[in-house]
Coordinates of C-alpha atoms in Angstrom, one line a residue:
M123 CA -84.5 104.0 -24.6
T124 CA -87.2 100.8 -25.7
M125 CA -85.6 98.2 -27.2
C126 CA -85.6 97.9 -31.0
W127 CA -87.2 95.7 -32.7
Y128 CA -84.2 93.9 -34.1
E129 CA -83.3 92.6 -30.4
G130 CA -86.5 91.3 -29.3
P131 CA -88.6 88.7 -29.1
L132 CA -89.0 87.3 -33.6
A133 CA -90.1 84.3 -34.8
A134 CA -90.3 82.5 -37.8
F135 CA -91.9 80.5 -40.3
D136 CA -91.2 78.9 -43.2
T137 CA -92.0 75.9 -45.7
E138 CA -91.2 73.6 -47.4
T139 CA -93.5 71.8 -50.3
T140 CA -94.0 70.8 -53.6
G141 CA -93.6 73.6 -55.9
V142 CA -92.7 77.1 -57.1
D143 CA -97.1 77.6 -57.4
V144 CA -98.2 79.7 -55.3
E145 CA -102.0 78.2 -56.5
T146 CA -101.6 74.3 -57.1
D147 CA -99.1 73.3 -54.7
R148 CA -99.0 71.8 -51.7
I149 CA -97.4 72.3 -48.4
V150 CA -95.2 68.5 -47.4
S151 CA -93.2 70.3 -43.8
A152 CA -93.2 73.8 -41.4
A153 CA -91.7 75.5 -39.0
V154 CA -92.7 78.3 -36.8
V155 CA -90.0 78.9 -35.1
V156 CA -89.7 81.0 -31.1
Q157 CA -86.5 83.5 -29.7
D158 CA -87.6 86.0 -27.1
A159 CA -84.1 87.2 -27.5
P160 CA -81.1 87.1 -30.2
G161 CA -78.9 84.4 -28.7
I162 CA -81.4 82.6 -27.1
R163 CA -82.3 79.0 -28.5
P164 CA -85.6 79.5 -30.2
R165 CA -88.6 77.7 -29.0
V166 CA -89.4 75.1 -32.5
S167 CA -92.9 73.7 -33.6
R168 CA -92.3 71.2 -36.4
W169 CA -94.9 69.5 -38.9
L170 CA -95.4 67.2 -41.4
V171 CA -97.9 67.2 -44.3
N172 CA -98.9 64.1 -46.7
P173 CA -100.2 67.0 -49.7
G174 CA -102.6 63.8 -50.6
V175 CA -100.8 64.7 -54.3
P176 CA -97.9 63.1 -55.7
V177 CA -94.5 65.5 -54.5
P178 CA -91.8 65.5 -57.3
A179 CA -88.4 64.2 -57.6
E180 CA -87.8 67.9 -58.2
A181 CA -89.1 69.0 -55.0
T182 CA -87.7 66.0 -53.0
A183 CA -84.4 66.9 -54.9
V184 CA -85.0 70.1 -52.5
H185 CA -86.1 69.4 -49.5
G186 CA -85.4 65.1 -48.9
L187 CA -89.0 65.0 -48.3
T188 CA -90.3 61.2 -50.7
E189 CA -94.1 60.9 -50.4
E190 CA -93.7 57.8 -49.5
H191 CA -91.9 59.2 -46.6
L192 CA -95.0 61.8 -46.3
Q193 CA -97.5 59.2 -46.6
R194 CA -96.3 57.1 -43.9
N195 CA -95.0 59.9 -41.5
G196 CA -96.8 63.1 -42.9
R197 CA -100.6 64.5 -41.2
W198 CA -103.7 64.8 -43.3
P199 CA -103.2 69.1 -44.6
A200 CA -106.1 70.2 -42.3
P201 CA -106.3 69.5 -39.7
V202 CA -102.2 70.6 -40.5
V203 CA -102.9 74.7 -41.8
Y204 CA -105.0 74.8 -39.1
E205 CA -102.5 74.6 -36.9
I206 CA -100.3 76.7 -38.5
A207 CA -102.6 79.8 -38.8
E208 CA -102.9 79.1 -34.6
A209 CA -99.3 79.5 -34.0
L210 CA -99.4 82.8 -36.6
A211 CA -102.5 83.8 -34.6
E212 CA -100.5 83.7 -31.5
Q213 CA -96.9 85.4 -32.8
A214 CA -99.9 88.0 -34.0
H215 CA -101.9 88.0 -30.6
A216 CA -98.4 88.8 -28.4
G217 CA -97.5 91.2 -31.1
R218 CA -93.9 89.2 -32.1
P219 CA -93.5 90.6 -35.5
V220 CA -92.8 87.4 -37.5
V221 CA -90.0 86.9 -39.8
V222 CA -90.3 84.9 -43.7
M223 CA -88.8 85.2 -45.9
N224 CA -90.5 85.8 -49.9
A225 CA -93.7 86.8 -47.6
P226 CA -95.7 85.8 -50.7
F227 CA -94.7 83.2 -50.8
D228 CA -94.9 80.9 -47.9
L229 CA -98.1 83.0 -46.3
T230 CA -100.1 82.5 -50.2
L231 CA -99.6 79.3 -50.0
L232 CA -100.9 78.6 -46.8
D233 CA -104.0 81.1 -47.6
R234 CA -104.4 79.0 -50.3
E235 CA -104.2 76.1 -48.1
L236 CA -106.5 76.3 -45.8
R237 CA -109.3 78.3 -48.7
R238 CA -109.1 74.1 -49.6
H239 CA -108.7 72.2 -46.9
R240 CA -110.5 74.4 -44.6
A241 CA -112.9 76.7 -46.4
S242 CA -111.6 79.6 -44.5
A243 CA -109.5 82.2 -46.0
L244 CA -106.0 83.1 -43.7
G245 CA -106.8 86.7 -43.4
R246 CA -109.5 85.5 -40.6
W247 CA -107.1 85.3 -38.4
F248 CA -105.6 88.2 -37.9
E249 CA -108.2 90.1 -37.3
S250 CA -108.6 91.3 -34.1
A251 CA -104.5 91.3 -34.0
P252 CA -102.6 91.9 -37.1
L253 CA -99.8 90.2 -38.3
W254 CA -96.6 91.8 -38.8
V255 CA -94.1 90.2 -40.9
L256 CA -90.8 91.1 -41.4
D257 CA -89.8 90.0 -45.3
P258 CA -85.1 89.6 -44.7
R259 CA -85.3 89.9 -48.7
V260 CA -87.4 93.2 -48.8
L261 CA -85.9 94.4 -46.3
D262 CA -81.8 93.5 -47.8
K263 CA -83.3 94.8 -51.3
H264 CA -83.7 98.3 -50.4
L265 CA -81.4 99.3 -47.7
D266 CA -78.5 97.3 -49.9
R267 CA -80.6 98.5 -53.5
Y268 CA -76.8 98.3 -55.2
R269 CA -75.5 95.6 -54.4
K270 CA -75.4 92.9 -56.6
G271 CA -75.2 89.1 -57.2
R272 CA -78.9 87.2 -56.4
R273 CA -81.1 87.0 -53.3
T274 CA -81.6 83.8 -51.5
L275 CA -82.3 82.7 -47.9
T276 CA -78.3 80.9 -48.7
D277 CA -76.8 84.4 -50.5
L278 CA -78.3 86.6 -47.7
C279 CA -76.4 84.0 -45.6
A280 CA -73.5 84.0 -46.5
H281 CA -73.7 88.3 -47.0
Y282 CA -74.7 88.9 -43.6
G283 CA -72.7 86.9 -41.9
V284 CA -74.8 83.4 -41.2
A285 CA -74.8 80.2 -40.1
L286 CA -77.5 77.7 -42.4
E287 CA -77.7 74.4 -41.7
G288 CA -79.5 72.0 -43.0
A289 CA -80.4 74.0 -45.8
H290 CA -84.1 73.8 -47.3
D291 CA -85.4 72.3 -44.2
A292 CA -87.9 74.5 -42.8
A293 CA -87.3 74.8 -39.6
A294 CA -83.5 75.7 -40.2
D295 CA -84.9 78.3 -42.8
A296 CA -87.1 79.8 -40.5
M297 CA -83.9 80.1 -37.9
A298 CA -82.0 81.4 -40.9
A299 CA -84.2 84.0 -41.3
L300 CA -84.5 85.7 -38.0
E301 CA -80.7 85.2 -37.7
V302 CA -80.6 86.7 -41.8
T303 CA -83.5 90.2 -40.6
R304 CA -81.3 90.8 -37.2
A305 CA -78.1 90.5 -38.7
V306 CA -79.7 93.6 -41.0
G307 CA -81.6 95.5 -38.3
R308 CA -78.0 96.0 -36.4
R309 CA -75.8 96.7 -40.2
F310 CA -79.4 99.5 -40.9
A311 CA -80.0 100.3 -37.8
S312 CA -79.2 104.9 -38.7
R313 CA -82.4 103.6 -40.6
L314 CA -83.9 100.9 -38.9
E315 CA -84.3 101.8 -35.0
R316 CA -87.1 103.9 -35.1
L317 CA -89.6 101.8 -37.0
A318 CA -91.8 100.3 -35.1
P319 CA -92.8 96.6 -36.2
G320 CA -96.3 97.7 -37.8
E321 CA -94.3 100.9 -39.7
L322 CA -92.4 98.7 -41.5
H323 CA -94.8 95.9 -42.1
T324 CA -96.5 99.1 -44.3
L325 CA -93.0 100.2 -45.5
Q326 CA -91.8 96.6 -46.8
A327 CA -95.3 96.4 -48.9
V328 CA -94.4 99.9 -50.9
W329 CA -90.3 98.7 -51.6
H330 CA -91.6 94.9 -52.2
A331 CA -93.9 97.0 -54.8
A332 CA -91.6 99.0 -55.9
Q333 CA -88.7 97.0 -56.5
A334 CA -91.3 94.7 -58.9
R335 CA -92.6 96.9 -61.1
G336 CA -88.3 97.5 -61.4
L337 CA -88.3 93.9 -62.3
Q338 CA -91.2 94.1 -63.6
A339 CA -89.0 97.0 -66.6
W340 CA -86.2 94.6 -66.3
F341 CA -88.1 91.3 -67.3
A342 CA -89.4 93.7 -70.4
R343 CA -86.4 95.4 -71.7
S344 CA -85.0 91.8 -71.7
G345 CA -88.1 90.4 -73.2
V346 CA -89.2 87.8 -70.7
E347 CA -91.6 87.3 -70.2
E348 CA -92.5 86.8 -66.7
T349 CA -95.9 88.9 -64.9
V350 CA -94.1 89.7 -61.3
D351 CA -96.8 90.3 -58.2
P352 CA -96.8 94.4 -56.6
A353 CA -98.5 92.4 -53.6
W354 CA -96.9 91.7 -49.7
P355 CA -97.1 90.2 -48.2
L356 CA -99.9 88.7 -49.4
R357 CA -101.2 87.8 -52.9
P358 CA -105.3 88.8 -53.2
D359 CA -107.1 85.7 -54.6
L360 CA -107.0 84.8 -58.5
P361 CA -110.4 86.5 -60.4
A362 CA -113.0 83.1 -60.8
A363 CA -112.8 81.5 -64.0
A364 CA -115.6 83.5 -66.4

């Protein structure tokens, strides 16, 4: 019998940023971790970026990276975003699924940074081999949809018994998301073990869209004027202003 994806090789990607707007905010640090099997020490690639824009105090309060520290130790964004895209393309070519918690945030932000600094879209890196994304937020929400409470990475770690040491460090968060994804796979093995990562990628896009519609309806009932984007794992470009 072939090994289930959650017991096999996985990678994970995470960023820390200047804020939460994928169209305007910037990457200040990123990490890609690769783990060949559960329990094996991962290989970690890290990047520190001088974003070239102010780093708000609220962002520093989350990840601890000050503007001064980034100016002194960070690299310019253009080579970094290229290297990150190359690292993700390497996973795609290896057929290794990539865990990205709340994928539309990190992947869209990376896409916009590539457009900004390299005049190139993220999709260009996956023309010859597709990127299979596993998003623990989408998986958990679909498989355990009636559970109450929030589903941040910290919440999911607590729920699935995963240690999160050094939260809001890109490498620590990426590794924790990877472990949560393995735990989700094991807990819902009967529903997941027959699915290949490529099939699961397609299903998550459908599940996320349904989750977005549900949240949008809840906002409407609650009088909250907020738009929920159904796109996963990458948001399409905003139409250019007329």
